[in-house]
Each structure stands twice: as C-alpha cells, then as structure tokens.
Coordinates of C-alpha atoms and ligand atoms in Angstrom, one line a residue:
M1 CA -0.1 0.3 0.4
S2 CA 1.6 3.4 -0.8
K3 CA 0.9 6.9 -2.0
V4 CA 2.3 7.6 -5.5
L5 CA 3.4 11.1 -7.6
V6 CA 4.1 10.9 -11.0
I7 CA 5.3 14.3 -12.4
G8 CA 4.6 14.0 -16.5
A9 CA 1.6 13.9 -18.4
G10 CA 3.2 12.2 -21.7
G11 CA 3.6 8.7 -23.3
V12 CA 5.6 7.4 -20.8
G13 CA 4.0 8.8 -17.9
S14 CA 0.4 7.6 -18.8
V15 CA 1.8 3.9 -19.3
A16 CA 3.5 4.3 -15.8
V17 CA 0.1 5.6 -14.6
H18 CA -2.3 3.0 -16.2
K19 CA 0.0 0.0 -15.0
M20 CA 0.5 1.3 -11.7
A21 CA -3.3 1.6 -11.5
M22 CA -3.2 -2.5 -12.5
N23 CA -1.6 -3.1 -9.3
P24 CA -3.5 -1.6 -6.4
A25 CA -1.8 -3.8 -4.4
I26 CA 1.2 -1.4 -4.5
F27 CA 0.2 1.6 -5.3
S28 CA -2.9 2.2 -3.7
D29 CA -3.2 6.0 -4.1
I30 CA -1.7 7.3 -7.3
H31 CA -2.0 11.4 -8.3
L32 CA -0.4 12.9 -11.3
A33 CA 1.1 16.6 -11.9
S34 CA 1.8 17.9 -15.6
R35 CA 2.3 22.0 -16.7
T36 CA -0.8 20.8 -18.8
V37 CA -3.6 19.5 -16.8
S38 CA -5.5 19.1 -19.2
K39 CA -3.5 16.0 -20.0
C40 CA -3.4 14.8 -16.9
E41 CA -7.0 14.5 -16.8
A42 CA -7.3 12.7 -20.5
I43 CA -5.1 9.8 -19.0
A44 CA -6.7 9.9 -15.7
D45 CA -10.3 9.2 -18.1
S46 CA -8.5 6.3 -20.0
V47 CA -7.0 4.5 -16.5
K48 CA -10.9 5.2 -14.4
Q49 CA -12.8 3.5 -18.0
R50 CA -10.0 0.6 -19.0
T51 CA -9.1 -0.1 -14.6
G52 CA -12.0 1.3 -12.5
V53 CA -9.0 3.7 -10.6
T54 CA -9.6 7.3 -9.9
I55 CA -6.0 8.9 -10.2
A56 CA -6.5 12.5 -8.9
T57 CA -4.6 15.6 -11.4
Y58 CA -2.7 18.8 -10.6
A59 CA -1.4 21.5 -12.6
I60 CA 2.9 22.0 -11.6
D61 CA 5.3 23.8 -13.6
A62 CA 8.3 21.3 -11.9
D63 CA 10.8 23.7 -12.7
D64 CA 9.4 25.7 -9.8
V65 CA 10.8 24.0 -6.9
E66 CA 8.9 26.0 -4.5
A67 CA 5.2 25.2 -6.2
T68 CA 7.0 21.3 -6.6
S69 CA 7.4 21.3 -2.9
A70 CA 4.1 22.9 -1.9
L71 CA 2.3 20.5 -4.4
I72 CA 4.8 17.4 -2.6
R73 CA 3.4 18.4 0.8
E74 CA -0.4 18.6 -0.1
I75 CA -0.7 15.3 -1.4
G76 CA 2.6 13.9 0.8
P77 CA 4.2 10.6 -1.3
E78 CA 5.8 8.4 0.0
L79 CA 7.2 8.4 -3.7
V80 CA 8.1 10.9 -6.6
V81 CA 8.3 9.3 -10.2
N82 CA 9.8 11.7 -12.4
L83 CA 8.0 11.6 -16.3
A84 CA 9.4 15.1 -17.0
L85 CA 11.6 16.0 -19.1
P86 CA 15.3 15.4 -18.3
Y87 CA 16.0 19.0 -17.3
Q88 CA 13.1 18.7 -14.4
D89 CA 15.4 16.4 -12.9
L90 CA 17.5 18.5 -10.7
A91 CA 14.4 20.9 -9.8
I92 CA 12.3 17.5 -8.6
M93 CA 15.7 16.0 -7.1
D94 CA 15.1 19.6 -4.8
A95 CA 11.7 19.4 -3.9
C96 CA 12.0 15.8 -3.1
L97 CA 14.7 16.7 -0.3
A98 CA 13.0 19.7 0.8
T99 CA 10.0 17.1 1.5
G100 CA 11.9 14.5 3.0
T101 CA 10.8 12.0 0.0
H102 CA 11.9 9.4 -2.4
Y103 CA 12.6 10.0 -6.6
M104 CA 12.9 8.3 -9.4
D105 CA 13.4 9.4 -12.6
T106 CA 13.8 7.3 -16.2
A107 CA 16.4 10.3 -18.0
N108 CA 19.7 12.0 -16.9
Y109 CA 20.0 15.9 -16.2
E110 CA 20.3 17.7 -19.6
P111 CA 21.2 21.5 -19.3
K112 CA 18.3 23.3 -21.7
D113 CA 21.3 24.8 -23.5
V114 CA 23.8 21.6 -24.4
A115 CA 23.4 18.3 -25.2
K116 CA 25.5 16.9 -22.7
F117 CA 24.4 13.2 -21.1
E118 CA 25.8 12.8 -18.1
Y119 CA 25.4 11.7 -14.8
H120 CA 27.5 13.9 -12.2
W121 CA 25.2 16.6 -12.0
Q122 CA 22.9 14.2 -10.2
W123 CA 25.5 11.9 -8.6
A124 CA 26.3 15.4 -6.5
Y125 CA 23.4 14.8 -4.7
Q126 CA 24.6 11.7 -3.3
E127 CA 25.9 13.0 0.1
R128 CA 22.0 15.1 0.5
F129 CA 20.1 12.2 -0.4
K130 CA 21.9 10.4 2.1
E131 CA 21.9 12.7 5.2
A132 CA 18.0 12.9 4.3
G133 CA 18.0 9.3 4.6
L134 CA 16.5 9.3 1.6
M135 CA 16.9 7.3 -1.7
A136 CA 16.5 8.5 -5.3
L137 CA 16.7 5.8 -8.2
L138 CA 18.4 7.0 -11.6
G139 CA 16.9 5.9 -15.2
S140 CA 14.2 3.2 -14.2
G141 CA 13.3 3.3 -18.3
F142 CA 14.2 0.6 -20.9
D143 CA 17.6 2.0 -21.4
P144 CA 19.0 3.5 -19.5
G145 CA 16.6 1.1 -17.6
V146 CA 16.4 -2.9 -17.9
T147 CA 19.4 -2.6 -20.6
S148 CA 21.4 -2.1 -17.0
I149 CA 19.6 -4.5 -15.4
F150 CA 20.1 -7.4 -18.3
A151 CA 24.2 -6.8 -17.9
M152 CA 23.6 -6.9 -14.7
W153 CA 21.3 -10.1 -14.5
L154 CA 24.0 -11.6 -16.7
K155 CA 26.7 -10.8 -14.4
K156 CA 25.0 -12.5 -11.7
H157 CA 23.3 -15.8 -13.7
K158 CA 25.5 -16.6 -16.4
L159 CA 29.0 -14.7 -17.0
K160 CA 32.1 -14.1 -14.0
T161 CA 33.2 -10.9 -16.1
I162 CA 31.7 -8.8 -18.8
R163 CA 34.3 -7.9 -21.1
R164 CA 32.7 -6.7 -23.6
L165 CA 28.6 -5.4 -24.3
D166 CA 26.6 -3.9 -26.8
I167 CA 23.5 -2.5 -26.6
L168 CA 21.2 -3.5 -29.8
D169 CA 18.0 -1.1 -29.5
C170 CA 15.7 -1.4 -32.6
N171 CA 12.2 0.2 -33.3
G172 CA 10.9 -1.3 -36.3
G173 CA 7.7 -0.1 -36.0
D174 CA 6.2 2.0 -38.8
H175 CA 4.3 4.7 -37.8
G176 CA 3.1 6.2 -41.4
Q177 CA 4.1 9.1 -41.1
A178 CA 7.1 10.7 -43.4
F179 CA 9.1 12.1 -40.2
A180 CA 8.2 11.7 -36.7
T181 CA 9.7 10.6 -33.4
N182 CA 8.8 7.7 -31.0
F183 CA 9.2 10.1 -27.9
N184 CA 10.4 13.7 -26.9
P185 CA 11.1 15.4 -30.7
E186 CA 13.5 17.9 -28.7
I187 CA 15.4 15.3 -26.3
N188 CA 15.1 12.4 -29.2
I189 CA 17.3 14.9 -31.7
R190 CA 19.7 16.2 -29.4
E191 CA 20.5 12.6 -28.4
V192 CA 20.8 12.1 -32.1
T193 CA 22.8 14.5 -33.6
A194 CA 25.1 14.3 -30.6
P195 CA 28.6 13.0 -31.1
A196 CA 29.2 8.9 -30.9
R197 CA 30.8 7.7 -27.8
H198 CA 31.5 4.2 -26.9
W199 CA 34.1 2.9 -24.2
E200 CA 37.3 1.5 -24.7
N201 CA 40.1 0.6 -22.2
G202 CA 39.0 3.1 -19.9
Q203 CA 38.0 5.8 -21.8
F204 CA 35.3 7.1 -23.4
V205 CA 35.8 7.3 -27.3
E206 CA 34.1 10.4 -29.8
T207 CA 33.6 9.4 -32.6
P208 CA 30.9 11.8 -34.8
A209 CA 27.1 11.4 -35.2
M210 CA 26.1 8.5 -36.6
A211 CA 29.4 7.8 -38.2
K212 CA 29.3 3.9 -37.6
K213 CA 26.3 1.8 -39.6
V214 CA 25.8 -1.9 -39.1
S215 CA 23.4 -3.9 -40.5
F216 CA 21.9 -6.5 -37.9
D217 CA 18.8 -9.2 -38.4
F218 CA 16.3 -8.8 -35.5
E219 CA 14.2 -11.6 -34.3
G220 CA 10.5 -10.5 -34.5
V221 CA 11.7 -7.3 -36.9
G222 CA 13.9 -8.5 -40.0
P223 CA 17.7 -6.7 -41.0
K224 CA 17.8 -3.1 -40.3
N225 CA 20.7 -0.6 -40.8
M226 CA 21.4 0.4 -36.6
Y227 CA 24.2 3.1 -35.6
M228 CA 26.4 3.9 -32.9
M229 CA 25.3 6.5 -30.9
Y230 CA 26.0 7.7 -27.7
H231 CA 23.9 6.7 -24.8
E232 CA 23.5 7.6 -21.1
E233 CA 23.8 3.8 -19.0
L234 CA 27.3 3.9 -20.9
E235 CA 28.4 5.9 -17.9
S236 CA 26.7 3.4 -15.3
L237 CA 27.7 0.1 -17.2
A238 CA 31.3 1.1 -17.2
R239 CA 31.5 2.2 -13.7
F240 CA 30.1 -0.4 -11.9
I241 CA 31.2 -3.0 -13.9
P242 CA 34.8 -1.7 -13.7
E243 CA 35.8 -5.2 -16.0
M244 CA 34.2 -3.8 -18.9
E245 CA 36.7 -3.8 -21.8
R246 CA 34.4 -2.0 -24.5
A247 CA 30.7 -0.9 -24.3
R248 CA 28.8 0.6 -27.2
F249 CA 25.3 1.4 -27.8
W250 CA 23.5 1.0 -31.3
M251 CA 19.5 2.8 -32.8
T252 CA 18.2 1.5 -35.7
F253 CA 17.1 4.2 -37.7
G254 CA 14.9 3.9 -41.3
D255 CA 16.7 5.9 -44.3
A256 CA 14.4 8.2 -44.5
Y257 CA 14.9 9.2 -41.0
I258 CA 18.2 9.9 -41.7
Q259 CA 17.3 11.8 -44.6
H260 CA 14.8 14.2 -42.9
L261 CA 17.2 14.8 -40.2
T262 CA 20.5 15.4 -42.2
V263 CA 18.5 18.2 -44.0
L264 CA 16.8 19.6 -40.7
Q265 CA 20.7 19.3 -39.7
N266 CA 22.1 20.9 -42.9
V267 CA 19.8 23.9 -42.0
G268 CA 20.1 24.5 -39.0
M269 CA 16.3 23.4 -37.5
T270 CA 18.6 21.4 -34.8
R271 CA 20.2 23.8 -33.3
I272 CA 19.7 24.2 -29.6
D273 CA 20.6 27.9 -29.2
P274 CA 18.4 31.2 -29.5
V275 CA 18.0 33.0 -32.4
T276 CA 15.8 36.1 -32.9
Y277 CA 13.3 35.8 -35.4
N278 CA 10.7 39.0 -36.0
G279 CA 12.1 40.3 -32.8
V280 CA 11.5 37.0 -31.5
E281 CA 13.9 34.5 -29.3
I282 CA 13.0 30.9 -30.9
V283 CA 15.2 27.9 -30.1
P284 CA 15.2 26.4 -33.9
L285 CA 14.6 22.5 -32.4
Q286 CA 11.9 23.5 -29.9
F287 CA 10.4 24.8 -32.8
L288 CA 10.4 22.3 -34.6
K289 CA 9.0 20.0 -31.8
A290 CA 6.1 21.9 -31.9
V291 CA 5.6 21.3 -35.5
L292 CA 6.2 17.7 -35.5
P293 CA 3.5 15.1 -34.4
E294 CA 2.9 14.7 -30.8
P295 CA 4.0 11.4 -29.6
A296 CA 1.3 10.0 -28.1
S297 CA -0.6 10.8 -31.5
L298 CA 1.2 7.4 -33.3
G299 CA -0.1 5.8 -31.3
P300 CA -3.2 4.5 -33.4
T301 CA -1.2 4.1 -36.1
T302 CA 1.7 2.2 -35.4
K303 CA 2.2 -1.3 -36.0
G304 CA 5.2 -4.0 -36.0
K305 CA 7.7 -4.3 -32.6
T306 CA 10.5 -2.9 -30.6
N307 CA 13.5 -5.0 -29.8
I308 CA 16.0 -4.1 -27.1
G309 CA 18.7 -6.1 -25.6
D310 CA 22.3 -6.4 -24.5
I311 CA 24.7 -8.5 -26.0
A312 CA 27.5 -9.6 -23.5
T313 CA 30.8 -11.6 -24.1
G314 CA 32.7 -12.8 -20.9
E315 CA 34.2 -15.9 -18.9
A316 CA 31.2 -17.9 -18.0
L317 CA 30.8 -18.4 -14.4
D318 CA 30.6 -22.5 -15.5
G319 CA 34.7 -21.9 -15.7
S320 CA 33.6 -23.2 -19.2
G321 CA 35.4 -20.1 -20.7
E322 CA 34.4 -17.4 -23.4
K323 CA 30.9 -17.4 -23.5
T324 CA 28.3 -14.8 -25.5
F325 CA 25.2 -14.0 -24.4
Y326 CA 21.7 -12.5 -25.7
I327 CA 19.2 -11.0 -24.0
K328 CA 16.6 -9.0 -24.9
N329 CA 12.8 -8.2 -24.8
I330 CA 10.6 -8.1 -28.0
C331 CA 7.7 -6.1 -27.7
D332 CA 4.5 -5.3 -30.3
H333 CA 3.4 -1.7 -30.6
E334 CA -0.4 -2.1 -31.2
D335 CA -0.5 -4.3 -28.5
A336 CA 0.9 -1.8 -25.9
Y337 CA -1.4 0.4 -27.4
A338 CA -4.4 -1.8 -26.6
E339 CA -3.7 -2.7 -23.4
T340 CA -2.6 1.5 -22.2
G341 CA -3.5 3.4 -25.6
N342 CA -0.2 4.0 -26.2
Q343 CA 2.6 2.9 -27.9
A344 CA 5.8 0.9 -27.6
V345 CA 8.3 3.4 -27.1
S346 CA 6.2 4.4 -24.2
Y347 CA 5.1 1.3 -23.0
T348 CA 8.2 0.2 -22.8
T349 CA 9.3 2.8 -20.9
G350 CA 6.7 3.2 -18.7
V351 CA 6.5 -0.6 -17.3
P352 CA 10.0 -0.3 -16.1
A353 CA 9.4 2.7 -14.9
M354 CA 6.6 1.3 -12.7
I355 CA 9.1 -1.4 -11.8
G356 CA 11.1 0.8 -10.9
A357 CA 8.7 2.1 -8.0
A358 CA 7.7 -0.7 -7.0
M359 CA 10.9 -1.6 -6.2
I360 CA 11.2 1.2 -4.1
V361 CA 7.9 1.2 -2.2
T362 CA 8.1 -2.3 -1.4
G363 CA 11.2 -2.2 -0.3
A364 CA 13.1 -4.6 -2.6
W365 CA 15.1 -2.0 -3.5
K366 CA 16.8 0.1 -0.4
G367 CA 19.5 2.8 -0.2
E368 CA 19.8 6.0 1.2
G369 CA 22.0 8.1 -1.2
V370 CA 21.9 8.0 -5.0
F371 CA 21.9 4.9 -7.0
N372 CA 21.2 3.7 -10.7
M373 CA 19.7 0.4 -11.7
E374 CA 23.1 -1.6 -11.9
Q375 CA 23.3 -1.5 -7.8
F376 CA 20.8 -3.7 -6.9
D377 CA 20.1 -6.7 -7.0
P378 CA 18.1 -7.5 -10.6
D379 CA 16.3 -10.8 -9.8
P380 CA 13.1 -9.0 -8.5
F381 CA 13.0 -6.6 -11.5
M382 CA 13.3 -8.9 -14.2
D383 CA 10.7 -10.9 -12.4
M384 CA 8.3 -8.3 -12.7
L385 CA 8.9 -7.6 -16.6
N386 CA 8.1 -11.3 -16.9
T387 CA 4.6 -11.1 -15.4
H388 CA 4.2 -7.4 -16.3
G389 CA 4.3 -7.3 -20.1
L390 CA 7.5 -7.0 -21.1
P391 CA 9.0 -10.9 -21.1
W392 CA 12.6 -11.0 -22.3
T393 CA 15.1 -14.2 -23.2
V394 CA 18.6 -15.1 -23.1
E395 CA 20.2 -17.4 -25.5
E396 CA 24.0 -18.3 -26.0
L397 CA 25.7 -17.1 -29.4
A398 CA 27.9 -19.1 -31.3
E399 CA 30.5 -16.5 -31.4
P400 CA 30.7 -12.8 -30.2
L401 CA 29.6 -10.4 -32.5
P402 CA 31.8 -9.8 -35.3
F403 CA 31.9 -6.3 -35.8
Ligands
NDP501 P1 6.4 13.8 -23.5 O1 7.4 14.8 -24.2 O2 5.7 12.5 -24.2 O3 6.0 14.3 -22.2 C1 6.8 15.2 -21.0 C2 5.4 15.3 -19.9 O4 6.8 15.9 -19.6 C3 4.6 16.3 -21.0 O5 3.8 15.9 -20.2 C4 5.1 17.7 -20.0 O6 4.3 18.5 -20.1 C5 5.3 17.4 -19.0 N1 6.4 18.4 -18.5 C6 7.3 19.2 -19.3 N2 8.0 20.6 -18.7 C7 7.8 20.2 -18.0 C8 7.3 20.8 -16.6 N3 8.1 21.6 -16.8 N4 6.4 20.7 -15.8 C9 6.1 20.1 -15.3 N5 5.8 18.8 -16.5 C10 6.2 18.9 -17.8 O7 8.1 12.9 -23.0 P2 8.0 10.8 -23.1 O8 6.9 10.4 -22.3 O9 8.4 10.2 -24.2 O10 9.4 10.9 -22.2 C11 9.0 11.0 -20.6 C12 10.7 11.0 -20.4 O11 11.0 9.2 -20.6 C13 11.8 11.7 -20.3 O12 12.5 12.2 -19.7 C14 12.1 11.1 -21.7 O13 13.5 11.8 -21.8 C15 11.9 10.0 -21.2 N6 12.6 8.5 -21.5 C16 13.3 7.5 -21.2 C17 13.7 6.6 -22.5 C18 14.3 5.2 -21.5 O14 13.6 4.2 -22.0 N7 14.5 5.4 -20.4 C19 12.8 6.1 -23.1 C20 11.8 7.6 -23.6 C21 11.7 8.6 -22.8 P3 3.3 19.8 -21.6 O15 2.7 18.1 -22.0 O16 2.6 20.3 -20.7 O17 4.5 19.8 -22.5

C-alpha cells in the first residue's frame, strides 16, 4: 500500500500510471501532475475506463521548486516518479529533498542549452540524499534501465565477467508519417545529433554522430541498419562493471529518418541555441518540436515491434571459458496500444518506470543516497518484467559479434 506522485503526462507517464493502476496492491493511491492539466485529466479518464481506478490530477510547473515542494507537501507521497523531461530532474530532486520524499526518474539531467548526457549533476546529490535518509533511483526506463538490469542479470547468472557489451535498440514500428519521433522530439533529436561515444579500454572514445553503421537481423523485425551512438547507461555500466573493456550502444534508424534529419540539421533546424525571429528569441529545435507530430498521437497508427537487448561476452560463471549471451525483449506496438493507449516506445519505458517505483515502495530495493540500476539485485525487477508485459529471453550465441 503506497501513495505515489507521478510528474509528467506524456506517453511514458501515461503508461506508468495505467500500469500502477493495474497493480492496486502495490500502488494504492496514485496522483498525477504535469504542466498541462488537461493531459493529466485525459490519462485519468482512460485509467478510470480501463481499470476502474480513480487518480487525482494537478497542474504543476516542475521547474518551480517552491511550487513542486508545496504540491508534494499537500499530497504527502512516499515517492515522486519524475516522468517529465530531463531538464526537470534537478528541480524535482531539490523538491524531494525539501519535503523528505524518495525520488525516481528515467533519464539523466540535461541542461537546456547544451546537449550533454552525463550523470555527474545527479551523482552530486549523493550526500544530500544520504544525509536525509532518502533514496533516489536514476534511469528506470528501458534504456537506460532494463538494459543495465539485463547486464547485471547476466553477470549474476551467466558470466563471471563482462568484457564486451553491446546494447541494441531496434524500433521496427511504422507510424505511417514521413518524419516523426517516437518520444519527445526535442530530447530524441538532441540525442541522435550528439557525437557518438563508446567505452574502450578505460575511456570514452568520441566519433562523429551516426558515422558507424552496421546491418543486424532483429528477431520479430528483420534486418535493419543500426548506428553507433552515445547513450547515458554506458557511463553507469562502465562505472559498475569495472572489468569491461568495451561497451557500445546501437540504435536503428530507417533511411527516410536519416534523410529528413540530415536536411533539418543542414538547414539549422536542430540548433539548440536561440535565434531572433521577428524580434522574438526562438530555439529552432523547440520550434521544430512544435510542428512535428506529438509522439502520443502516433499510437493508433503504429504497427510492428520493438526489439531491445544486450549482447555480452565474458568468462562463463561455470568456468567453461569465454561465452556470449544475448538477452532481449520484443514488444508489439499494437498490443501496447490496446492495453494502455500508447505505442511500444512509451510502453517499454513506462512499464520499467512502474517496476522501479514498485521496487522502492515495496522495499525490494532499499538504500540511502543516489543509485543507478546496476547497484541493486536484478532478480525481482526481472521477475516483474516477465509478469507485467515485457517478457525477456536469453540465449547463448555461438560466437561474439563479428563487428
Ligand atoms: P513527452 O514529451 O511525451 O512528455 C513529457 C511530459 O512532461 C509532458 O506531459 C510535459 O508537459 C511534461 N513537462 C514538461 N516540462 C514540464 C514542467 N516544467 N513541469 C511539469 N511538467 C512538464 O515525453 P515522454 O513521455 O516521451 O518522455 C518522458 C521522459 O521519459 C523523458 O524524460 C524522456 O527522456 C524519458 N524517456 C526515457 C526512456 C528510457 O528508456 N529510459 C525512453 C523514452 C523516454 P506538456 O505536455 O505540457 O509539455
């Protein structure tokens, strides 16, 4: 039995709140706040219709620490689940410290004016959370989130060491639009246009964005081009798997997506510095977001599957030499939409957000300070993935990845 406050009424917030309402024995009292209250109300209506559960809704600007602290005091939750944007992470952590409330999110803090994906801003809260006897859990989505749990499960049950790790994120969904992003366009485009970085022999190696491309045959999807890029879990994985010699992150993109993005970049529409237009300062990428389809609107038309997993090579636990394992989840866009009214990209993030929240409020994961997913026992989380909509499989591969 627990009271939680979810902040953020986008696709991920919608899935997380639906899944919490489907688990009333864990989440007995659910509150949802976001900048636009009508979005919270639409989610509350859908939750009521699908599950019979009533959730309370509020308008909040989570950049305003005072207002957020006042709302947390009014509601009195055990845990705040931050599913707004990465820009709000520090403000919401401050409000949690001010009110003595546990904190969780799905994406690391980013300053608005520079596309930097690093944990140091949030790791700097370690002492303050510890002294307050509070827990902050960072990155409980799919990637980051499940991809780290997958690696730690392999390290617990299959491999004594992980020497090489590749995270493969494939979205084989087709939404029928010429160009759209499957989650917040501003965050997505900042991530994709940033230089690629991978971990190799104790340091990050930087290469130009989208420069390394490989074709891979994804189960349930078929062959797709995937591109090496930076993703924030590489930083926490490198920290918590110290023997790791190489870690890379790959994401699939279709040719049409790459062509559109190249043009948008070439004409300056992905810039994140302000330009003056008719006497008004606008950030081109924020303007672009305003004219692109809302990710939530893609739900009804998206067909196909996502396939996200880890391929890890290292010494087998049973002493049988070097082994390679592939652990993954395949999620169907139409099934996700039928269950929660949201497509699989939101679903694969919102379900692990609900599970991370469950780990905290049930006490399955406990701690004082700021934690990444790698620091806890993966087993209870993996069990809930299987029973709450994101079943996973693990197989031994005959050989390591050839590239
Ligand atoms: P959306 O853009 O769909 O939703 C974000 C929500 O946050 C919107 O409802 C928005 O309100 C609200 N919001 C924005 N700013 C504020 C503010 N200042 N105060 C209060 N509410 C605010 O994003 P998604 O649902 O797709 O993503 C949510 C989070 O999940 C993001 O941080 C994203 O990076 C992360 N994510 C993580 C993934 C993972 O696997 N780990 C994968 C995908 C996403 P409004 O509607 O008014 O703009």
